Amino acid sequence: MSNINQTISLTSEISEETVGKRLDQALALVFPQHSRSRLKEWIEKHQVTVNGDFRRPRDKVFLGDRISIEAEIETVSDWQAEPIPLNIIYEDEHLLILNKPDNWVVHPAIGNWAGTVVNALLHHDPRLQQIPRAGIVHRLDKDTTGLMMVAKSLVAQTRLVAELQARTVKRTYEAVVGGILVSGGTVEAPIGRHPHERVKMAVVEMGKPAVTHYRVLEKFAAHTRLRLELETGRTHQIRVHMAHIRHPIVGDKTYGGRFRLPPNTSEQLQHALRTFPRQALHAKGLCLTHPVTEEEMNWEIPLPADIELLLTHLRTSA
């Protein structure tokens, strides 16, 4: 994989609203389409001048100062476009919402350079080649289904990332877990890399803060259907948190522990549980503020057929 650089050329003049502010703070107000971290990096790399001179991020700006930015944004050059169908729920100039099926990797990586969501997106809109990470601002695991948002412009990417960091994007999931949960609750436990198995995440003392809210939708003989909301977005968060409270997601081979059948399970349900091919987790709802129009937007999609069938077997058995 190699990278190409997209050149950014911007100029502006300091107005009364930004007089006396630090340079990095002023740039964030003048050029809101770019993140503060990106602007600070450009200052430190001497890709920003004030009246023709290089300045430090903390230096103050004054009325009439002339700001010039000649910078580069690194984008991936040889992720290949592939004609793979996308289930697009919504699309405009800045934003795309898709419904991802199971068994589909989001990003190209070792062992999966082709056939990913990114490959499909680049075929759908080649301009995404000019957006870092092809516009992907959050991921779903390979075998988690449901709603994903994609930024189609730099301004959309910056603002969607800011929304995620500010925890104002509402992401709602449904899952089927082992055991019976009597009522809803919150799991607040830090998540980091597993201390012994580096391909896994775990609840660890020095991990990043992670908060998952859940409530009960249906109870069965030995399973529960949950509705979950993410307050944070850590890798494998729901799967790790549910396993942490000893209610792992059905079909989760990574965090579910040794497979056990509940006692007195019908043959039909035994077969359904043994053969369920993935974690029973679906990104069902998404609520956000549009990154450009600032309109409040909501989407909710049905459960996929495999989870619906599993629920049918659980209801019949119960």
PDB file of N, CA and C in Angstrom, residues 169-207:
ATOM      1  N   VAL A 169     -23.375  11.753  18.622  1.00  0.00           N
ATOM      2  CA  VAL A 169     -23.950  10.789  17.682  1.00  0.00           C
ATOM      3  C   VAL A 169     -24.576   9.664  18.494  1.00  0.00           C
ATOM      4  N   LYS A 170     -25.838   9.367  18.231  1.00  0.00           N
ATOM      5  CA  LYS A 170     -26.532   8.298  18.962  1.00  0.00           C
ATOM      6  C   LYS A 170     -26.551   7.045  18.094  1.00  0.00           C
ATOM      7  N   ARG A 171     -25.897   5.993  18.558  1.00  0.00           N
ATOM      8  CA  ARG A 171     -25.846   4.725  17.830  1.00  0.00           C
ATOM      9  C   ARG A 171     -26.558   3.652  18.653  1.00  0.00           C
ATOM     10  N   THR A 172     -27.562   3.049  18.059  1.00  0.00           N
ATOM     11  CA  THR A 172     -28.377   2.066  18.755  1.00  0.00           C
ATOM     12  C   THR A 172     -28.193   0.690  18.117  1.00  0.00           C
ATOM     13  N   TYR A 173     -27.974  -0.312  18.954  1.00  0.00           N
ATOM     14  CA  TYR A 173     -27.755  -1.681  18.496  1.00  0.00           C
ATOM     15  C   TYR A 173     -28.804  -2.602  19.108  1.00  0.00           C
ATOM     16  N   GLU A 174     -28.982  -3.765  18.476  1.00  0.00           N
ATOM     17  CA  GLU A 174     -29.729  -4.848  19.103  1.00  0.00           C
ATOM     18  C   GLU A 174     -28.845  -6.080  19.121  1.00  0.00           C
ATOM     19  N   ALA A 175     -29.011  -6.882  20.167  1.00  0.00           N
ATOM     20  CA  ALA A 175     -28.209  -8.092  20.309  1.00  0.00           C
ATOM     21  C   ALA A 175     -29.012  -9.148  21.043  1.00  0.00           C
ATOM     22  N   VAL A 176     -28.632 -10.401  20.814  1.00  0.00           N
ATOM     23  CA  VAL A 176     -29.160 -11.516  21.590  1.00  0.00           C
ATOM     24  C   VAL A 176     -28.005 -12.047  22.427  1.00  0.00           C
ATOM     25  N   VAL A 177     -28.203 -12.083  23.753  1.00  0.00           N
ATOM     26  CA  VAL A 177     -27.125 -12.496  24.657  1.00  0.00           C
ATOM     27  C   VAL A 177     -27.541 -13.733  25.441  1.00  0.00           C
ATOM     28  N   GLY A 178     -26.536 -14.429  25.961  1.00  0.00           N
ATOM     29  CA  GLY A 178     -26.799 -15.583  26.798  1.00  0.00           C
ATOM     30  C   GLY A 178     -27.223 -15.166  28.188  1.00  0.00           C
ATOM     31  N   GLY A 179     -28.091 -15.963  28.809  1.00  0.00           N
ATOM     32  CA  GLY A 179     -28.558 -15.677  30.157  1.00  0.00           C
ATOM     33  C   GLY A 179     -29.720 -14.707  30.183  1.00  0.00           C
ATOM     34  N   ILE A 180     -30.319 -14.561  31.343  1.00  0.00           N
ATOM     35  CA  ILE A 180     -31.506 -13.714  31.493  1.00  0.00           C
ATOM     36  C   ILE A 180     -31.137 -12.458  32.265  1.00  0.00           C
ATOM     37  N   LEU A 181     -31.330 -11.318  31.639  1.00  0.00           N
ATOM     38  CA  LEU A 181     -31.179 -10.015  32.294  1.00  0.00           C
ATOM     39  C   LEU A 181     -32.563  -9.534  32.688  1.00  0.00           C
ATOM     40  N   VAL A 182     -32.722  -9.194  33.958  1.00  0.00           N
ATOM     41  CA  VAL A 182     -34.044  -8.822  34.470  1.00  0.00           C
ATOM     42  C   VAL A 182     -34.420  -7.410  34.052  1.00  0.00           C
ATOM     43  N   SER A 183     -33.447  -6.495  34.055  1.00  0.00           N
ATOM     44  CA  SER A 183     -33.741  -5.107  33.721  1.00  0.00           C
ATOM     45  C   SER A 183     -32.539  -4.480  33.036  1.00  0.00           C
ATOM     46  N   GLY A 184     -32.725  -3.258  32.570  1.00  0.00           N
ATOM     47  CA  GLY A 184     -31.647  -2.560  31.888  1.00  0.00           C
ATOM     48  C   GLY A 184     -30.582  -2.074  32.849  1.00  0.00           C
ATOM     49  N   GLY A 185     -29.525  -1.520  32.250  1.00  0.00           N
ATOM     50  CA  GLY A 185     -28.437  -1.012  33.074  1.00  0.00           C
ATOM     51  C   GLY A 185     -27.356  -0.381  32.226  1.00  0.00           C
ATOM     52  N   THR A 186     -26.228  -0.104  32.837  1.00  0.00           N
ATOM     53  CA  THR A 186     -25.086   0.520  32.180  1.00  0.00           C
ATOM     54  C   THR A 186     -23.824  -0.234  32.559  1.00  0.00           C
ATOM     55  N   VAL A 187     -22.998  -0.492  31.555  1.00  0.00           N
ATOM     56  CA  VAL A 187     -21.675  -1.048  31.810  1.00  0.00           C
ATOM     57  C   VAL A 187     -20.669   0.083  31.586  1.00  0.00           C
ATOM     58  N   GLU A 188     -19.958   0.429  32.630  1.00  0.00           N
ATOM     59  CA  GLU A 188     -18.929   1.456  32.540  1.00  0.00           C
ATOM     60  C   GLU A 188     -17.617   0.826  32.983  1.00  0.00           C
ATOM     61  N   ALA A 189     -16.828   0.393  32.001  1.00  0.00           N
ATOM     62  CA  ALA A 189     -15.595  -0.324  32.306  1.00  0.00           C
ATOM     63  C   ALA A 189     -14.580  -0.039  31.203  1.00  0.00           C
ATOM     64  N   PRO A 190     -13.351   0.356  31.556  1.00  0.00           N
ATOM     65  CA  PRO A 190     -12.356   0.746  30.552  1.00  0.00           C
ATOM     66  C   PRO A 190     -11.914  -0.433  29.682  1.00  0.00           C
ATOM     67  N   ILE A 191     -11.690  -0.159  28.415  1.00  0.00           N
ATOM     68  CA  ILE A 191     -11.324  -1.198  27.451  1.00  0.00           C
ATOM     69  C   ILE A 191      -9.960  -0.897  26.852  1.00  0.00           C
ATOM     70  N   GLY A 192      -9.131  -1.925  26.783  1.00  0.00           N
ATOM     71  CA  GLY A 192      -7.824  -1.817  26.145  1.00  0.00           C
ATOM     72  C   GLY A 192      -7.432  -3.138  25.530  1.00  0.00           C
ATOM     73  N   ARG A 193      -6.215  -3.209  25.016  1.00  0.00           N
ATOM     74  CA  ARG A 193      -5.727  -4.441  24.417  1.00  0.00           C
ATOM     75  C   ARG A 193      -5.621  -5.531  25.479  1.00  0.00           C
ATOM     76  N   HIS A 194      -6.030  -6.750  25.127  1.00  0.00           N
ATOM     77  CA  HIS A 194      -5.944  -7.880  26.051  1.00  0.00           C
ATOM     78  C   HIS A 194      -4.481  -8.098  26.430  1.00  0.00           C
ATOM     79  N   PRO A 195      -4.185  -8.275  27.719  1.00  0.00           N
ATOM     80  CA  PRO A 195      -2.782  -8.363  28.140  1.00  0.00           C
ATOM     81  C   PRO A 195      -2.029  -9.575  27.615  1.00  0.00           C
ATOM     82  N   HIS A 196      -2.742 -10.627  27.221  1.00  0.00           N
ATOM     83  CA  HIS A 196      -2.077 -11.847  26.763  1.00  0.00           C
ATOM     84  C   HIS A 196      -2.418 -12.226  25.328  1.00  0.00           C
ATOM     85  N   GLU A 197      -3.605 -11.886  24.873  1.00  0.00           N
ATOM     86  CA  GLU A 197      -4.027 -12.216  23.508  1.00  0.00           C
ATOM     87  C   GLU A 197      -4.169 -10.917  22.728  1.00  0.00           C
ATOM     88  N   ARG A 198      -3.163 -10.566  21.941  1.00  0.00           N
ATOM     89  CA  ARG A 198      -3.076  -9.243  21.340  1.00  0.00           C
ATOM     90  C   ARG A 198      -4.131  -8.982  20.267  1.00  0.00           C
ATOM     91  N   VAL A 199      -4.787 -10.026  19.776  1.00  0.00           N
ATOM     92  CA  VAL A 199      -5.833  -9.805  18.768  1.00  0.00           C
ATOM     93  C   VAL A 199      -7.180  -9.495  19.421  1.00  0.00           C
ATOM     94  N   LYS A 200      -7.234  -9.540  20.753  1.00  0.00           N
ATOM     95  CA  LYS A 200      -8.484  -9.310  21.466  1.00  0.00           C
ATOM     96  C   LYS A 200      -8.408  -8.034  22.295  1.00  0.00           C
ATOM     97  N   MET A 201      -9.578  -7.505  22.623  1.00  0.00           N
ATOM     98  CA  MET A 201      -9.703  -6.404  23.568  1.00  0.00           C
ATOM     99  C   MET A 201     -10.223  -6.978  24.883  1.00  0.00           C
ATOM    100  N   ALA A 202     -10.108  -6.178  25.948  1.00  0.00           N
ATOM    101  CA  ALA A 202     -10.558  -6.650  27.253  1.00  0.00           C
ATOM    102  C   ALA A 202     -10.816  -5.461  28.160  1.00  0.00           C
ATOM    103  N   VAL A 203     -11.565  -5.706  29.234  1.00  0.00           N
ATOM    104  CA  VAL A 203     -11.697  -4.700  30.284  1.00  0.00           C
ATOM    105  C   VAL A 203     -10.399  -4.723  31.093  1.00  0.00           C
ATOM    106  N   VAL A 204      -9.664  -3.610  31.039  1.00  0.00           N
ATOM    107  CA  VAL A 204      -8.375  -3.515  31.735  1.00  0.00           C
ATOM    108  C   VAL A 204      -8.308  -2.192  32.479  1.00  0.00           C
ATOM    109  N   GLU A 205      -7.582  -2.198  33.574  1.00  0.00           N
ATOM    110  CA  GLU A 205      -7.559  -1.034  34.461  1.00  0.00           C
ATOM    111  C   GLU A 205      -7.067   0.231  33.756  1.00  0.00           C
ATOM    112  N   MET A 206      -6.068   0.099  32.884  1.00  0.00           N
ATOM    113  CA  MET A 206      -5.485   1.260  32.222  1.00  0.00           C
ATOM    114  C   MET A 206      -6.072   1.480  30.821  1.00  0.00           C
ATOM    115  N   GLY A 207      -7.214   0.880  30.536  1.00  0.00           N
ATOM    116  CA  GLY A 207      -7.839   1.046  29.234  1.00  0.00           C
ATOM    117  C   GLY A 207      -8.505   2.403  29.070  1.00  0.00           C
TER     118      GLY A 207
END
